[in-house]
mmCIF file of C-alpha atoms and ligand atoms in Angstrom:
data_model
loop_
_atom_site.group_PDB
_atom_site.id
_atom_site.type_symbol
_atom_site.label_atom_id
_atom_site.label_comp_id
_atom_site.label_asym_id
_atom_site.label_seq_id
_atom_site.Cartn_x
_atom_site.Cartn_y
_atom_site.Cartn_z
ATOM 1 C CA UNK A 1 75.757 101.179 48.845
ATOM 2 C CA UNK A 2 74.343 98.617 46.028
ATOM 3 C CA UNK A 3 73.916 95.314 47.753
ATOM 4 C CA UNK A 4 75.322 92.217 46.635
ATOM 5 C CA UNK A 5 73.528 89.645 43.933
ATOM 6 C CA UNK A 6 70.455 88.074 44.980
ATOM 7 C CA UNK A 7 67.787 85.587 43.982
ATOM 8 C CA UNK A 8 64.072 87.067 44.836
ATOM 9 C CA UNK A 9 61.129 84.554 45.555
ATOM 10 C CA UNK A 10 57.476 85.960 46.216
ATOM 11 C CA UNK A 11 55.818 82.375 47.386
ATOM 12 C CA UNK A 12 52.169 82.609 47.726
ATOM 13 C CA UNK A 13 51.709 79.609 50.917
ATOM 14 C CA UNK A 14 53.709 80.058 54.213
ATOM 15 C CA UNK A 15 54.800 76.013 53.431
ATOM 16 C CA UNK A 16 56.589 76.808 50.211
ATOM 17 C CA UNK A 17 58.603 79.991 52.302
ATOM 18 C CA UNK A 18 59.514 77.856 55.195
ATOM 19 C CA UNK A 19 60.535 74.776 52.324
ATOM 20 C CA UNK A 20 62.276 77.702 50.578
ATOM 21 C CA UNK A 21 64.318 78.457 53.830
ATOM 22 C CA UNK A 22 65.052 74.765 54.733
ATOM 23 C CA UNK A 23 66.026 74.106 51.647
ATOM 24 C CA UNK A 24 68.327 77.310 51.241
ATOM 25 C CA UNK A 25 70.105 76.825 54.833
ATOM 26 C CA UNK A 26 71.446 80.231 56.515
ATOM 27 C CA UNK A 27 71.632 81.690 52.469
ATOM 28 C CA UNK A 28 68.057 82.592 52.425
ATOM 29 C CA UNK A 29 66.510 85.436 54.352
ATOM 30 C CA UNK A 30 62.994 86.349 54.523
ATOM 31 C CA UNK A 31 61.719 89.896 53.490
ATOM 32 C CA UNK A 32 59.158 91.778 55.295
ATOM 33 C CA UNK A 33 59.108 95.819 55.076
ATOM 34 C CA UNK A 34 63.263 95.667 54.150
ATOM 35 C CA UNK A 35 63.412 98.473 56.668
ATOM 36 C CA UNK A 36 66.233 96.604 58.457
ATOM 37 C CA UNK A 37 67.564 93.677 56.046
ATOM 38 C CA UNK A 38 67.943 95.874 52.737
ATOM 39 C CA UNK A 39 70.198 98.691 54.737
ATOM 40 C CA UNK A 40 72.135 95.922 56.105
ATOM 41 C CA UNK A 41 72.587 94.422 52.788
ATOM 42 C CA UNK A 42 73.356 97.259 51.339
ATOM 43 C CA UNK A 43 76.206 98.011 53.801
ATOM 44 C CA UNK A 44 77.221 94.687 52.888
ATOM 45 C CA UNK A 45 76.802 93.497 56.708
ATOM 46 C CA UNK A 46 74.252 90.852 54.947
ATOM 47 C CA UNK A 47 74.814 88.643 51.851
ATOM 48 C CA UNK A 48 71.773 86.439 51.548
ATOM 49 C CA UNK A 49 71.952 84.928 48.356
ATOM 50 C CA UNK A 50 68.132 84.263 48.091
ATOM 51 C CA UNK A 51 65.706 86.918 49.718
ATOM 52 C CA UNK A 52 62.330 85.301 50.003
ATOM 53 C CA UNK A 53 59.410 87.801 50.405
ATOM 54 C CA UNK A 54 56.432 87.020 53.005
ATOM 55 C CA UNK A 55 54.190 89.788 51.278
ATOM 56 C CA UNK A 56 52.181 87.589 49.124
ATOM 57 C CA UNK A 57 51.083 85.073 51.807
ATOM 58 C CA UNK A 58 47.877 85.473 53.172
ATOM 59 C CA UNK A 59 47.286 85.172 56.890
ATOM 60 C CA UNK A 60 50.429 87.112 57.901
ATOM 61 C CA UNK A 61 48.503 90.944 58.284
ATOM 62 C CA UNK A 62 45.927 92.382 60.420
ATOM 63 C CA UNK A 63 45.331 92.721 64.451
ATOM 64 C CA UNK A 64 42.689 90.952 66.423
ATOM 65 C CA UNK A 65 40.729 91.176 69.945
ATOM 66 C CA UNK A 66 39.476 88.007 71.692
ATOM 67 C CA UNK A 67 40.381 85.243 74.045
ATOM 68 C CA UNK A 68 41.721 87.871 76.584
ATOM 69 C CA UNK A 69 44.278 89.644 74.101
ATOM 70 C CA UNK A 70 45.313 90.756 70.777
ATOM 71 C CA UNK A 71 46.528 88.596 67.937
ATOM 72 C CA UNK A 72 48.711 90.466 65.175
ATOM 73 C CA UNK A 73 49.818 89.377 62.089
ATOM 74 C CA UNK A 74 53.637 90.069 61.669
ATOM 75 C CA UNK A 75 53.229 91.596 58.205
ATOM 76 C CA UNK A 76 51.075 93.936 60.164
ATOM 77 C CA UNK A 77 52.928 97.523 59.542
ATOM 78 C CA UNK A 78 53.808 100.444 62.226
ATOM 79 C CA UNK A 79 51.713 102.418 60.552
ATOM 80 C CA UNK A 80 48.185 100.154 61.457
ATOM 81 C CA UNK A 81 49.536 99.496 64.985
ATOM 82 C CA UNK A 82 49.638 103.409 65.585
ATOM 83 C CA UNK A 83 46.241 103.796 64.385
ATOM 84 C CA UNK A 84 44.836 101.364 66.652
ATOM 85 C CA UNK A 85 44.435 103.359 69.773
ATOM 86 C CA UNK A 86 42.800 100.431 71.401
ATOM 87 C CA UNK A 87 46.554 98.298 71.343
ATOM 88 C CA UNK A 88 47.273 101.245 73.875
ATOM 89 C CA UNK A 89 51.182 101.342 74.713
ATOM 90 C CA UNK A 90 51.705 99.097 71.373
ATOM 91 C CA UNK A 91 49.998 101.985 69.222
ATOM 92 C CA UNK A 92 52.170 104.570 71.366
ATOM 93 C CA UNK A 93 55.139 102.744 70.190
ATOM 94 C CA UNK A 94 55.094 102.481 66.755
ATOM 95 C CA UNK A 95 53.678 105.711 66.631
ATOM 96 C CA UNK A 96 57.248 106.907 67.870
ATOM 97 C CA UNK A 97 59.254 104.678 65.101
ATOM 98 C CA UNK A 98 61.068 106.935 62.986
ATOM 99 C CA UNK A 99 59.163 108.592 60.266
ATOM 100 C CA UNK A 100 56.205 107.833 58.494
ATOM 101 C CA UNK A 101 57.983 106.088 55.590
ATOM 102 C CA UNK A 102 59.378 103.673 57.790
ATOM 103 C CA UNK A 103 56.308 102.721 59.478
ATOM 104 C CA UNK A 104 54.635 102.752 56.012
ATOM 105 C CA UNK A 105 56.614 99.650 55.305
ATOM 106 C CA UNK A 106 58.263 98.314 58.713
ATOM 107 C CA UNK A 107 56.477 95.628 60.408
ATOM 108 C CA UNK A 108 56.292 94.100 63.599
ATOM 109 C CA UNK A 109 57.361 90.964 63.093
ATOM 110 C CA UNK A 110 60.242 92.600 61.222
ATOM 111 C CA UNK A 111 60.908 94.396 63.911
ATOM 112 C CA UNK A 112 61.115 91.562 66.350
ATOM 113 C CA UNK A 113 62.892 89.029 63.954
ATOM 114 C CA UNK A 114 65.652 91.145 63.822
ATOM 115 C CA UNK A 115 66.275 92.047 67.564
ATOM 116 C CA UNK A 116 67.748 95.255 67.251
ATOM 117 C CA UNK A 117 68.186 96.612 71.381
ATOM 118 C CA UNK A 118 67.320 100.023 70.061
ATOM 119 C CA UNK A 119 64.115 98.839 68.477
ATOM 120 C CA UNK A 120 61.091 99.959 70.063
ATOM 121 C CA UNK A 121 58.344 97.178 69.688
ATOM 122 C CA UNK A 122 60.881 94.684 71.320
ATOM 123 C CA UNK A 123 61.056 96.237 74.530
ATOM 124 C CA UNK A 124 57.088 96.616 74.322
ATOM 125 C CA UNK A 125 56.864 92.751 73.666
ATOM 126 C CA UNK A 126 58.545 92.526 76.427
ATOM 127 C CA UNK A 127 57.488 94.439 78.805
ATOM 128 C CA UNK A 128 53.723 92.947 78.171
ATOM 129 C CA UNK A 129 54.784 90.022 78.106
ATOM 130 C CA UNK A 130 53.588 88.925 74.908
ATOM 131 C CA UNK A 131 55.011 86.119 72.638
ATOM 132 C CA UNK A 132 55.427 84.930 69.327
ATOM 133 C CA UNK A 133 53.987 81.674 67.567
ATOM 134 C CA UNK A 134 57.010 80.376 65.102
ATOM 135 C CA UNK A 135 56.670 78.197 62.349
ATOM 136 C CA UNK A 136 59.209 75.906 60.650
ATOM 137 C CA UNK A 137 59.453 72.434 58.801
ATOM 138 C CA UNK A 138 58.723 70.878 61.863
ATOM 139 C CA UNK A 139 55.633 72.428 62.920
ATOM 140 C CA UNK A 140 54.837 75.507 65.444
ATOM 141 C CA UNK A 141 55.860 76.635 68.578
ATOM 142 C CA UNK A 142 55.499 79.313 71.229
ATOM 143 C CA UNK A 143 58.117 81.533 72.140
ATOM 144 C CA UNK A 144 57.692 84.112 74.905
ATOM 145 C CA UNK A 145 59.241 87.607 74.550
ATOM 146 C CA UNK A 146 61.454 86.824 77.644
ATOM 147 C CA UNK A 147 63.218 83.774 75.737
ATOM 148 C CA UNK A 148 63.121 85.721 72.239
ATOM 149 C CA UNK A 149 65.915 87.731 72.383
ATOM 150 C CA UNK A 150 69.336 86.535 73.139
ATOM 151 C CA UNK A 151 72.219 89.010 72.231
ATOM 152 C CA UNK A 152 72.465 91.885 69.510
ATOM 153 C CA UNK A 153 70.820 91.498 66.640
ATOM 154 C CA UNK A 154 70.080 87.558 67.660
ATOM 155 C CA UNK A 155 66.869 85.766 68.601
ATOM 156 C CA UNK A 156 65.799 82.431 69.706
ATOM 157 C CA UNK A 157 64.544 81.758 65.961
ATOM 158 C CA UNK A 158 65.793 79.619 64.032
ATOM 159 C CA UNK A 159 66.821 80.363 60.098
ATOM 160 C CA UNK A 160 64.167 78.261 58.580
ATOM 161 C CA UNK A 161 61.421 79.541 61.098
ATOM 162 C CA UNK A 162 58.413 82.041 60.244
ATOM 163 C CA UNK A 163 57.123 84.409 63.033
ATOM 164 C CA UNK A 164 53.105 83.567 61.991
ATOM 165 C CA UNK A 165 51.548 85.210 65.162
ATOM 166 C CA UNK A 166 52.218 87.859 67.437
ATOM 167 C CA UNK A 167 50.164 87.393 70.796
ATOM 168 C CA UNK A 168 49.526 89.929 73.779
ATOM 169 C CA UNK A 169 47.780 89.562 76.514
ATOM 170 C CA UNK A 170 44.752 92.102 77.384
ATOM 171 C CA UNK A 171 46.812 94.998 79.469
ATOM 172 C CA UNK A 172 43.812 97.750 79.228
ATOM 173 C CA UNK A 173 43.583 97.855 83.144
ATOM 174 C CA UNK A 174 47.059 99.320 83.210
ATOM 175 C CA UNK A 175 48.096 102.751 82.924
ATOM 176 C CA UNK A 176 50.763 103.349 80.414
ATOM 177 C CA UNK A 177 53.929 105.379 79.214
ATOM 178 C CA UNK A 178 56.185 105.247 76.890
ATOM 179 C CA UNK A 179 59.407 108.046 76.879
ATOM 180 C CA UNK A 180 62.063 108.166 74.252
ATOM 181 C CA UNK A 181 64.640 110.311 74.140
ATOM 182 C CA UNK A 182 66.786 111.032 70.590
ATOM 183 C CA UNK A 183 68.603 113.810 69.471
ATOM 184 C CA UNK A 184 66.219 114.200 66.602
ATOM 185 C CA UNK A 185 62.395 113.885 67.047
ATOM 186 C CA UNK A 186 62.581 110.728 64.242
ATOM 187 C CA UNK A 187 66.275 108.979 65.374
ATOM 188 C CA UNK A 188 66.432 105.826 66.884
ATOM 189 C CA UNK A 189 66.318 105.822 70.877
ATOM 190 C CA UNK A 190 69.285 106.523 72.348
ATOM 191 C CA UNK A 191 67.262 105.098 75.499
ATOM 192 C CA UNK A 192 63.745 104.436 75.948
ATOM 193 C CA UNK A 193 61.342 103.081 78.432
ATOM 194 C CA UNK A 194 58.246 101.218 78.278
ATOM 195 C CA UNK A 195 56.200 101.633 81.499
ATOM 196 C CA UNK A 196 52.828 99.947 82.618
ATOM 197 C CA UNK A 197 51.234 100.147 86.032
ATOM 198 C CA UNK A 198 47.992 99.115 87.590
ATOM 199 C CA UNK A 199 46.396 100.092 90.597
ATOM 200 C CA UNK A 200 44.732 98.009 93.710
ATOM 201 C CA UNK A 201 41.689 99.505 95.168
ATOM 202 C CA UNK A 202 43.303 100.742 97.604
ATOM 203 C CA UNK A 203 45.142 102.897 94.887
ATOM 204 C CA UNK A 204 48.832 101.374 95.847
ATOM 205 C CA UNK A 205 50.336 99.760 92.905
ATOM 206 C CA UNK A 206 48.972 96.409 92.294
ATOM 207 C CA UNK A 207 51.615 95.799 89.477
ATOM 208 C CA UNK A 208 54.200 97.499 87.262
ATOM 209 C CA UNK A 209 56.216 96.210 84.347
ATOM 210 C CA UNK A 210 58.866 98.324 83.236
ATOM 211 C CA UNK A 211 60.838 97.941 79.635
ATOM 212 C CA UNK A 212 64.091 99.340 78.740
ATOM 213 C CA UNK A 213 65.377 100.275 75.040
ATOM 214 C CA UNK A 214 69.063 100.153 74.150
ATOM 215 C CA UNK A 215 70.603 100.123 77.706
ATOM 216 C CA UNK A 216 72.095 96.656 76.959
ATOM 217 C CA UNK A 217 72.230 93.278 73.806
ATOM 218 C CA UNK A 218 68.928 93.255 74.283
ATOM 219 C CA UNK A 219 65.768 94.615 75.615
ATOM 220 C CA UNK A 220 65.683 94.320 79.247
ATOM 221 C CA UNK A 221 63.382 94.508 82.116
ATOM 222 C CA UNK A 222 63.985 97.532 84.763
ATOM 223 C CA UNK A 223 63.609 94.590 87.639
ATOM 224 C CA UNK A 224 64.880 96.169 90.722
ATOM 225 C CA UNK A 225 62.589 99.440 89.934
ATOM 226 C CA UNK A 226 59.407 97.023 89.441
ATOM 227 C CA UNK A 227 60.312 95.313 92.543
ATOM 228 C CA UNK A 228 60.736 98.994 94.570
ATOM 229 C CA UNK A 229 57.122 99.792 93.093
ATOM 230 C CA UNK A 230 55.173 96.716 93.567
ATOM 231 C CA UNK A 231 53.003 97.123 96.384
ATOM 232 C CA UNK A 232 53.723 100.784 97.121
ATOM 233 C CA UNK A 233 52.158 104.015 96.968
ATOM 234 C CA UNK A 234 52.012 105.363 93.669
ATOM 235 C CA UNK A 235 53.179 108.987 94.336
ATOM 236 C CA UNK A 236 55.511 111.409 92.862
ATOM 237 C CA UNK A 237 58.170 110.256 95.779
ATOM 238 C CA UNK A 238 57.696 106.736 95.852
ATOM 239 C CA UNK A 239 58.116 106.979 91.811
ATOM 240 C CA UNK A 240 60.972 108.732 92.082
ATOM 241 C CA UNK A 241 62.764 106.926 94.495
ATOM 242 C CA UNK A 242 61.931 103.518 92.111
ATOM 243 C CA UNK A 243 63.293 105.066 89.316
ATOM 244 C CA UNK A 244 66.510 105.436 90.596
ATOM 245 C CA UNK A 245 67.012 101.819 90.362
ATOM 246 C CA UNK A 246 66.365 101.862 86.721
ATOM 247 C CA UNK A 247 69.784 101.206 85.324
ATOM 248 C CA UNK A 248 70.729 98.859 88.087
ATOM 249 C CA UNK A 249 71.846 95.798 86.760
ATOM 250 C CA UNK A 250 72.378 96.985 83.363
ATOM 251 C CA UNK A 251 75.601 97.129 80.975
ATOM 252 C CA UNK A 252 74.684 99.877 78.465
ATOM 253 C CA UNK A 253 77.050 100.154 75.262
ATOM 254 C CA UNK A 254 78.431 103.717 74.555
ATOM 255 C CA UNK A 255 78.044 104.849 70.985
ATOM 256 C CA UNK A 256 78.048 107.817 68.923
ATOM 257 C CA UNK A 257 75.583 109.633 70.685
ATOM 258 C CA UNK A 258 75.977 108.646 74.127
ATOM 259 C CA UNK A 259 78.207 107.316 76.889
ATOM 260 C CA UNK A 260 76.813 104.491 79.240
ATOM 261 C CA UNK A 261 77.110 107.097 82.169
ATOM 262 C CA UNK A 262 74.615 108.984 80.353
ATOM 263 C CA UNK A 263 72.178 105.899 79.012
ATOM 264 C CA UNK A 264 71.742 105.086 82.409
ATOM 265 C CA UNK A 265 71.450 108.401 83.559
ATOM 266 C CA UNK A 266 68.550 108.444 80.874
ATOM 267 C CA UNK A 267 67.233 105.413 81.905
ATOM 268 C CA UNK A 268 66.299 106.718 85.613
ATOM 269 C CA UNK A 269 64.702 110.138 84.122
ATOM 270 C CA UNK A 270 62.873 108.915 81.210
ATOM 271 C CA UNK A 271 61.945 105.662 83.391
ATOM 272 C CA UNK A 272 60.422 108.495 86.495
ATOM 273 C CA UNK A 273 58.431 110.299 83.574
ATOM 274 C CA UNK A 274 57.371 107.289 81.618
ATOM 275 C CA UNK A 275 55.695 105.921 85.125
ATOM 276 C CA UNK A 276 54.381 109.398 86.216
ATOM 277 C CA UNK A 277 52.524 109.236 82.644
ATOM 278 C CA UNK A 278 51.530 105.723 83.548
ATOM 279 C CA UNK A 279 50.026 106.616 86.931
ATOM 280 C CA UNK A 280 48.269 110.001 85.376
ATOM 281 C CA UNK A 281 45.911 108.227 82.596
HETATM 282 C C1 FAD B 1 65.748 105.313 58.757
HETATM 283 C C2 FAD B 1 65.214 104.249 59.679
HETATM 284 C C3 FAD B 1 64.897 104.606 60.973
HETATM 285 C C4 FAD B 1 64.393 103.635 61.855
HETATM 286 N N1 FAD B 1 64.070 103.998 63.141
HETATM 287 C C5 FAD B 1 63.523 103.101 63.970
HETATM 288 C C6 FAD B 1 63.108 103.459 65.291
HETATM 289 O O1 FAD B 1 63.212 104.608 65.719
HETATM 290 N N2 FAD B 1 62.566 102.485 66.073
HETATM 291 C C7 FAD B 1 62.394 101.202 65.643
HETATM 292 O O2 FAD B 1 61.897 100.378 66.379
HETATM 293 N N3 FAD B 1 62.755 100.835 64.391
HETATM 294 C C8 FAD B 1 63.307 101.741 63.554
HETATM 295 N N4 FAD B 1 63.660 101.363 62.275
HETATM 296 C C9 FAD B 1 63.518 99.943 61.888
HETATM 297 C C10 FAD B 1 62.127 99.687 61.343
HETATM 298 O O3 FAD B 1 61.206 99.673 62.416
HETATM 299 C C11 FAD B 1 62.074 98.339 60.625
HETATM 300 O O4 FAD B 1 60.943 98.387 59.840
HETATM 301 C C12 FAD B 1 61.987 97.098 61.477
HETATM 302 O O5 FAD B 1 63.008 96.996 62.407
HETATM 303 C C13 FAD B 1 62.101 95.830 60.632
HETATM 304 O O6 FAD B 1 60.902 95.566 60.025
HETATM 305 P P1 FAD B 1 60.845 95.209 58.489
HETATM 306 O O7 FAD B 1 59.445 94.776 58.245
HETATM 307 O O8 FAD B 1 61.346 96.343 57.698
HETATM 308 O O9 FAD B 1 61.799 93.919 58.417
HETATM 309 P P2 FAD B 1 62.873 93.451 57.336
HETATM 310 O O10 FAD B 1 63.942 94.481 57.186
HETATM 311 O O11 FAD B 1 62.196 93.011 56.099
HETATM 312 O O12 FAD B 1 63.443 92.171 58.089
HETATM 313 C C14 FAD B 1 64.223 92.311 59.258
HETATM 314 C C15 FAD B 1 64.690 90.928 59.715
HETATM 315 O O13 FAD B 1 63.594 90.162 60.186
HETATM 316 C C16 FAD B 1 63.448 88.947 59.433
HETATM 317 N N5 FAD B 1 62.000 88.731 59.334
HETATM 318 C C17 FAD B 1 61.096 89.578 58.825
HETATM 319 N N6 FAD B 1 59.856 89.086 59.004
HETATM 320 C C18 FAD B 1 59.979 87.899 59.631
HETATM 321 C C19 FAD B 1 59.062 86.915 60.110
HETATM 322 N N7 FAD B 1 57.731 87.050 59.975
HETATM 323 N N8 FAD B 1 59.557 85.812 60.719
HETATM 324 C C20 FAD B 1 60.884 85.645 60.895
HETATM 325 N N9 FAD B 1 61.815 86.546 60.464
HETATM 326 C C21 FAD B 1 61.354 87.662 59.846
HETATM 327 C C22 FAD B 1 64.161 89.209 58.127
HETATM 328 O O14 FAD B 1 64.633 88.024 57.525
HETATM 329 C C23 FAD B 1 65.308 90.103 58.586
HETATM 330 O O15 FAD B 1 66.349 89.320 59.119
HETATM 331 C C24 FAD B 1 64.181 102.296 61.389
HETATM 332 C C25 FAD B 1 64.484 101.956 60.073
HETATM 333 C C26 FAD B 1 65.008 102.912 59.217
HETATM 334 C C27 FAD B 1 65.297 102.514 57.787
#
């Protein structure tokens, strides 16, 4: 459990941490909250040779309203997403992300550098469809959440680039719900699901996005039950029946705690209450 030798940098300018990472190739890792890289390292399933910290570079924390959305930093911890009420299903979340320790010192962009399928902000990313502003030592670029994560534990992101921005778009007209099931009130999701409807005036659902957690490599989108949903009634029934198609599609691993019989078994229940909380606030 004692990780392997390392070299620690603390740059104070984003430009010296992305030169840092250039210049280091796939040896250099950056270091938000080390909720995720330091167990890893100390398992010795990561051996970066030069750990370069993002905590000292200004610009990277704090969470924004304007231009039709929210901006967040991506040193920005659990702990100040859960307190902002106002991010709605984001707040939710992280409020759900292990214990307060963690979300003490995990952050989001942590979080969705790493691309862990049983992560919870991922499948929120997601399932807003938000995106993240990269940087590296050619300059910035957008990357939506659909395109961000590719397989386990891998991302569109290169090794020398910097998540700088987090960006999601203004979902306060939607209704939301978020359901995770663990066999421990503070474990990891064995499956959970991010759900967000809206209503038409003539109270039929105008639009539903649906994310799932740990029922495949990635986060997914519950496609077939958002396409059931969209433009019908929104009662318990019509829920019901959508939810059935939750886990269509999907190619959950078994683990430890569960079979993939059973994650998608989860993934119809908790994705029936996560929209009946959805369509009751
Ligand atoms: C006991 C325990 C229980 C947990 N339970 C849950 C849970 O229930 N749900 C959940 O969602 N998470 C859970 N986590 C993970 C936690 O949320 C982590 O904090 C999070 O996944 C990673 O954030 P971090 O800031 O700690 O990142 P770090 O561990 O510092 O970094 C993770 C990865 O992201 C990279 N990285 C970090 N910041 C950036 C950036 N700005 N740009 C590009 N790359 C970057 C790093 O190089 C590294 O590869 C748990 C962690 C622990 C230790």
């Amino acid at each position: 459990m004692i990780t392997a030798p390392f070299d620690y940098e603390a740059p104070e300018s984003l430009e010296e941490a992305i030169r840092m990472l250039h210049e280091n190739g796939e040896d250099a890792k950056l270091l938000a909250g080390g909720h995720s890289l330091l167990p890893l390292m100390k398992l010795r399933l990561a051996a970066p040779t030069i750990l370069v910290d993002l905590r000292r570079i200004p610009g990277l924390h704090g969470i924004q309203q304007g231009n039709g959305g929210w901006r967040i930093g991506p040193m920005t911890r659990h702990a100040d997403l859960e307190s902002t009420s106002e991010l709605g299903v984001v707040a939710r979340a992280a409020s759900l992300v292990a214990d307060q320790q963690v979300r003490n010192r995990g952050t989001i962009g942590g979080s969705l550098a790493h691309g862990d399928p049983a992560s919870d902000l991922p499948t929120v990313l997601l399932a807003v469809d938000g995106e993240v502003t990269a940087r590296g030592p050619g300059g910035e670029r957008t990357i939506a959440a659909g395109d961000l994560f590719q397989d386990y534990l891998t991302t569109a992101l290169a090794h020398y680039e910097v998540i700088t921005e987090i960006r999601l778009p203004d979902v306060s007209t939607y209704g939301f719900g978020y359901q995770k099931f663990a066999r421990r009130a503070e474990d990891w999701a064995m499956v959970g699901v991010c759900a967000l409807v809206s209503r038409a005036p003539d109270g039929t659902c105008e639009d539903v996005r649906i994310g799932l957690t740990q029922m495949g490599s990635t986060p997914l989108r519950a496609t077939a039950t958002e396409e059931t949903l969209r433009g019908s009634t929104l009662d318990d029934a019509a829920i019901a029946g959508a939810a059935e198609h939750a886990a269509d599609g999907t190619d959950p691993p078994g683990d430890l705690n569960a079979t993939p019989d059973y994650k998608r078994h989860l993934a119809r229940v908790l994705t029936r209450r996560a929209l009946e909380e959805a369509v009751s606030v």
